[in-house]
Tab-separated table of C-alpha atoms in Angstrom:
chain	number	residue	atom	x	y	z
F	1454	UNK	CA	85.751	16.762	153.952
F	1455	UNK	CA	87.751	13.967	156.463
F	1456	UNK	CA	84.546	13.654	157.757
F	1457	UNK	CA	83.260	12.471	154.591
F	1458	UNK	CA	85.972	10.163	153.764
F	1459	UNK	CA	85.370	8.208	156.965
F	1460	UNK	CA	82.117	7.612	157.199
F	1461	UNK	CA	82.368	6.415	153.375
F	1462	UNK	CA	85.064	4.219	154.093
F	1463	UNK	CA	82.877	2.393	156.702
F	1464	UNK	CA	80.069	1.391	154.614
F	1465	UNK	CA	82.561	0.071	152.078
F	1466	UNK	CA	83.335	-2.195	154.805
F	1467	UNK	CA	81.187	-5.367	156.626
F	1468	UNK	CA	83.583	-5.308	159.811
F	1469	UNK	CA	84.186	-2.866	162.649
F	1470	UNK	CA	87.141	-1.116	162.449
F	1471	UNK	CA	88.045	-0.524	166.385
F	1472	UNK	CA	88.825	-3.283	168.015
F	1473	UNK	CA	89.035	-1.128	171.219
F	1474	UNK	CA	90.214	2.213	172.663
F	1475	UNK	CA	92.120	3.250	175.353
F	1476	UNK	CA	93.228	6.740	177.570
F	1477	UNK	CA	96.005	6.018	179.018
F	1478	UNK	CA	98.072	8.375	181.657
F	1479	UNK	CA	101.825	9.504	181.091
F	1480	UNK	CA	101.980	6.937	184.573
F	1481	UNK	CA	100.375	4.528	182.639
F	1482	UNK	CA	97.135	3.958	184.458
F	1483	UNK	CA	93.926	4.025	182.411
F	1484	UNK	CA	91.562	6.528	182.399
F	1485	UNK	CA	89.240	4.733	179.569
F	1486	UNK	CA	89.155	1.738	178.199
F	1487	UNK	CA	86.071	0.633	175.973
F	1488	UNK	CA	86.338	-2.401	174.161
F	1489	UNK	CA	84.310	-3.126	170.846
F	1490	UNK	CA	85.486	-7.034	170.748
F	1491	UNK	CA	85.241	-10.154	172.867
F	1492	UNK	CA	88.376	-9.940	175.180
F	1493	UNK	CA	89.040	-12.154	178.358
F	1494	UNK	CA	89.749	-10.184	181.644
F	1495	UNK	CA	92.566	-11.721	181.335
F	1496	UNK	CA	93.574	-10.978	178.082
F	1497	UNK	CA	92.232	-7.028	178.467
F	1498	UNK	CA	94.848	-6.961	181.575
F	1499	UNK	CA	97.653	-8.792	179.365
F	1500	UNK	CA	96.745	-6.074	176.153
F	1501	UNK	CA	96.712	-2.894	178.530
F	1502	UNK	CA	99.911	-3.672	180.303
F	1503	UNK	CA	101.784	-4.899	176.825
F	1504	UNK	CA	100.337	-1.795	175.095
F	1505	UNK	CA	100.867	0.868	177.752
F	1506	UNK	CA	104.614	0.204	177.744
F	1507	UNK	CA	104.581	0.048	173.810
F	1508	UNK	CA	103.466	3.345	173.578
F	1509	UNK	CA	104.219	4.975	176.744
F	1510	UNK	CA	108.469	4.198	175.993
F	1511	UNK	CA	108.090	5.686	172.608
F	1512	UNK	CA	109.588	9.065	172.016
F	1513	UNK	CA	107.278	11.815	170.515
F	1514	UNK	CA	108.952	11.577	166.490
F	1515	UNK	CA	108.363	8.281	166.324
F	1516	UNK	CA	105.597	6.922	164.146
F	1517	UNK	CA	101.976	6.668	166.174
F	1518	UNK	CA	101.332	3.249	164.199
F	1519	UNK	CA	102.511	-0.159	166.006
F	1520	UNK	CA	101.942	-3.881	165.278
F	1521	UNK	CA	100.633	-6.035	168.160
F	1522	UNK	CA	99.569	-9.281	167.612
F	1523	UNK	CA	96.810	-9.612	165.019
F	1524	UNK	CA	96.230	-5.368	165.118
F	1525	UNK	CA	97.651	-2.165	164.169
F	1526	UNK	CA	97.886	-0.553	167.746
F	1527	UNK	CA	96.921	3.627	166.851
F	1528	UNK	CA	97.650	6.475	169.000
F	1529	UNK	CA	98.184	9.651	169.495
F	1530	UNK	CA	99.509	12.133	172.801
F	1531	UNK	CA	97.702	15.222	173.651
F	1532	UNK	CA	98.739	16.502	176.945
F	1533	UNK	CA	99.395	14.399	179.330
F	1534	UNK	CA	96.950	11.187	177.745
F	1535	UNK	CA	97.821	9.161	175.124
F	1536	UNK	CA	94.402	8.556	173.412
F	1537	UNK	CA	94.979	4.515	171.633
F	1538	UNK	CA	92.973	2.316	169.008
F	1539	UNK	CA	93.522	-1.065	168.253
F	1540	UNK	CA	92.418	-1.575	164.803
F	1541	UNK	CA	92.590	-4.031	162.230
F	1542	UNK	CA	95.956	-5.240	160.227
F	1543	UNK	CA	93.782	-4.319	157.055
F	1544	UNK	CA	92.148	-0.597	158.352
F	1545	UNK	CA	93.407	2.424	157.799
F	1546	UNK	CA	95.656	3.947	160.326
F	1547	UNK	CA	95.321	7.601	159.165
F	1548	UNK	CA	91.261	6.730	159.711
F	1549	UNK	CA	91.803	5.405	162.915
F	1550	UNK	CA	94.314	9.354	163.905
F	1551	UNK	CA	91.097	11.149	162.517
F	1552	UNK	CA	88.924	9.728	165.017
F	1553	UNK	CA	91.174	9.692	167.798
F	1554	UNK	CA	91.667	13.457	167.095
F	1555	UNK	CA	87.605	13.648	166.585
F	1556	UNK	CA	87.251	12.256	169.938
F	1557	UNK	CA	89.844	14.443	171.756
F	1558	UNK	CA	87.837	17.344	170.220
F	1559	UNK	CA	84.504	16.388	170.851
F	1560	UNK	CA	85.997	15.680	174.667
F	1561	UNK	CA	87.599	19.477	174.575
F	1562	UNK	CA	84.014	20.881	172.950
F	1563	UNK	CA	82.516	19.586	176.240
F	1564	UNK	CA	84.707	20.260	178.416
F	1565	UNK	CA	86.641	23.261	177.361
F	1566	UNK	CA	89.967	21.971	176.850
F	1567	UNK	CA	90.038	18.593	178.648
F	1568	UNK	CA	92.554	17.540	181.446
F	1569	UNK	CA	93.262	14.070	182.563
F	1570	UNK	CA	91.598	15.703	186.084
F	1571	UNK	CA	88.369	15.706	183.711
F	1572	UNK	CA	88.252	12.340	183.023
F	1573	UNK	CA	89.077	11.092	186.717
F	1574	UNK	CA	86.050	13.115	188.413
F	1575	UNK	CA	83.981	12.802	184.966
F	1576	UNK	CA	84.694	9.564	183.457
F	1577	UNK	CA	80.998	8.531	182.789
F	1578	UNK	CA	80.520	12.014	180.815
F	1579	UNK	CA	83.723	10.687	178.843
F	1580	UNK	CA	81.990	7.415	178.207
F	1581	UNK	CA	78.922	8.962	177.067
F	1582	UNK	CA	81.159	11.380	174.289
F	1583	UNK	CA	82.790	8.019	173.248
F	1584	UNK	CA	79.500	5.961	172.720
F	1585	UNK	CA	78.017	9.140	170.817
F	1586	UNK	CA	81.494	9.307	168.174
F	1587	UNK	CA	81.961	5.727	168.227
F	1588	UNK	CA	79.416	2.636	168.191
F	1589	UNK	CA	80.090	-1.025	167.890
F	1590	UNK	CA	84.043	-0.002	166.620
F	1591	UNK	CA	82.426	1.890	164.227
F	1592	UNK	CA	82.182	6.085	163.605
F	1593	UNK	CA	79.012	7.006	164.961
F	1594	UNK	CA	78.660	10.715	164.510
F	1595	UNK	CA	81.090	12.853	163.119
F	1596	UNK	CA	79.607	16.418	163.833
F	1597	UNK	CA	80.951	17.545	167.412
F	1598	UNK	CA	78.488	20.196	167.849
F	1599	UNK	CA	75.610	17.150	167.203
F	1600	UNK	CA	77.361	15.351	169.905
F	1601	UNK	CA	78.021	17.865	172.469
F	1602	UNK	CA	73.801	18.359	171.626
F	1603	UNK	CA	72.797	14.768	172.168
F	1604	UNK	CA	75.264	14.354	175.344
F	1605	UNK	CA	73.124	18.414	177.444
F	1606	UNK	CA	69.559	16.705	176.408
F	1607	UNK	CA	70.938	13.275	177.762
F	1608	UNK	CA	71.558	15.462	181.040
F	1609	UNK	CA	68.311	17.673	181.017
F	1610	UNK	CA	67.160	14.264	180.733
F	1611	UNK	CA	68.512	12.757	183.908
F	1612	UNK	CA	68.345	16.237	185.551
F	1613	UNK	CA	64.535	15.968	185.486
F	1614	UNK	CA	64.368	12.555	186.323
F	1615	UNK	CA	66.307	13.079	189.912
F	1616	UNK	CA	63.945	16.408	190.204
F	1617	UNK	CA	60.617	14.005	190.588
């Protein structure tokens, strides 16, 4: 299965693949950014604004793979969010779509078909579903009904903590 493939392809490897990952609106404000490598404030400001435009001005045929500076920029549009990885030169880019597209259905498992509204009034719930599929840049879990599991006993959890 894809599922397969991936996680064999990362323990082929000694590196993490995802460099960072990024929701970004059709208006181009964020609505996630996670990042998996040292970056300045700085230079996360300077790599949001250069790769918001990139992919924002593209039209929807054109290829979802991009070169900025030393990484393959990844993404992918679904809806009104365009869901982006910065990966390695070397990785795979058809990796990198699988988990994008992992993600955005792991997000639509939990939420029942997610909205960019869902993210806004939710964002530490989308958090949580990114640090369950991805850890360290690297595929955590790839079953979606595993994570969807881990993320309700995370909130029984904290439910029954605020009940005491």
């Amino acid at each position: 299965s894809k599922a397969t493939v991936s996680v064999l392809y990362w323990h082929t490897h000694t590196h993490k693949m995802i460099q960072f990952m990024l929701l970004i609106s059709r208006q181009g404000k964020v609505r996630l950014a996670k990042w998996y490598s040292p970056f300045t404030a700085k230079d996360k400001q300077k790599a949001i604004r250069d790769i918001s435009s990139m992919v924002i001005g593209r039209l929807s045929k054109s290829c979802n793979f991009l070169e900025w500076k030393d990484y393959k920029i990844v993404w992918r549009k679904y809806a009104s969010l365009y869901f982006v990885a910065g990966i390695d030169k070397d990785d795979n880019e058809l990796i990198s779509l699988e988990i994008l597209q992992h993600f955005v259905e792991s997000l639509d498992k939990y939420f029942g078909h997610v909205c960019e509204l869902d993210l806004i009034f939710n964002f530490n719930k989308a958090y949580y579903i990114l640090d369950e599929v991805i850890a360290a840049g690297e595929l955590q879990e790839s079953s979606k009904r595993t994570i969807i599991r881990l993320f309700n006993q995370q909130g029984a959890l904290l439910d029954a903590d605020g009940k005491d």
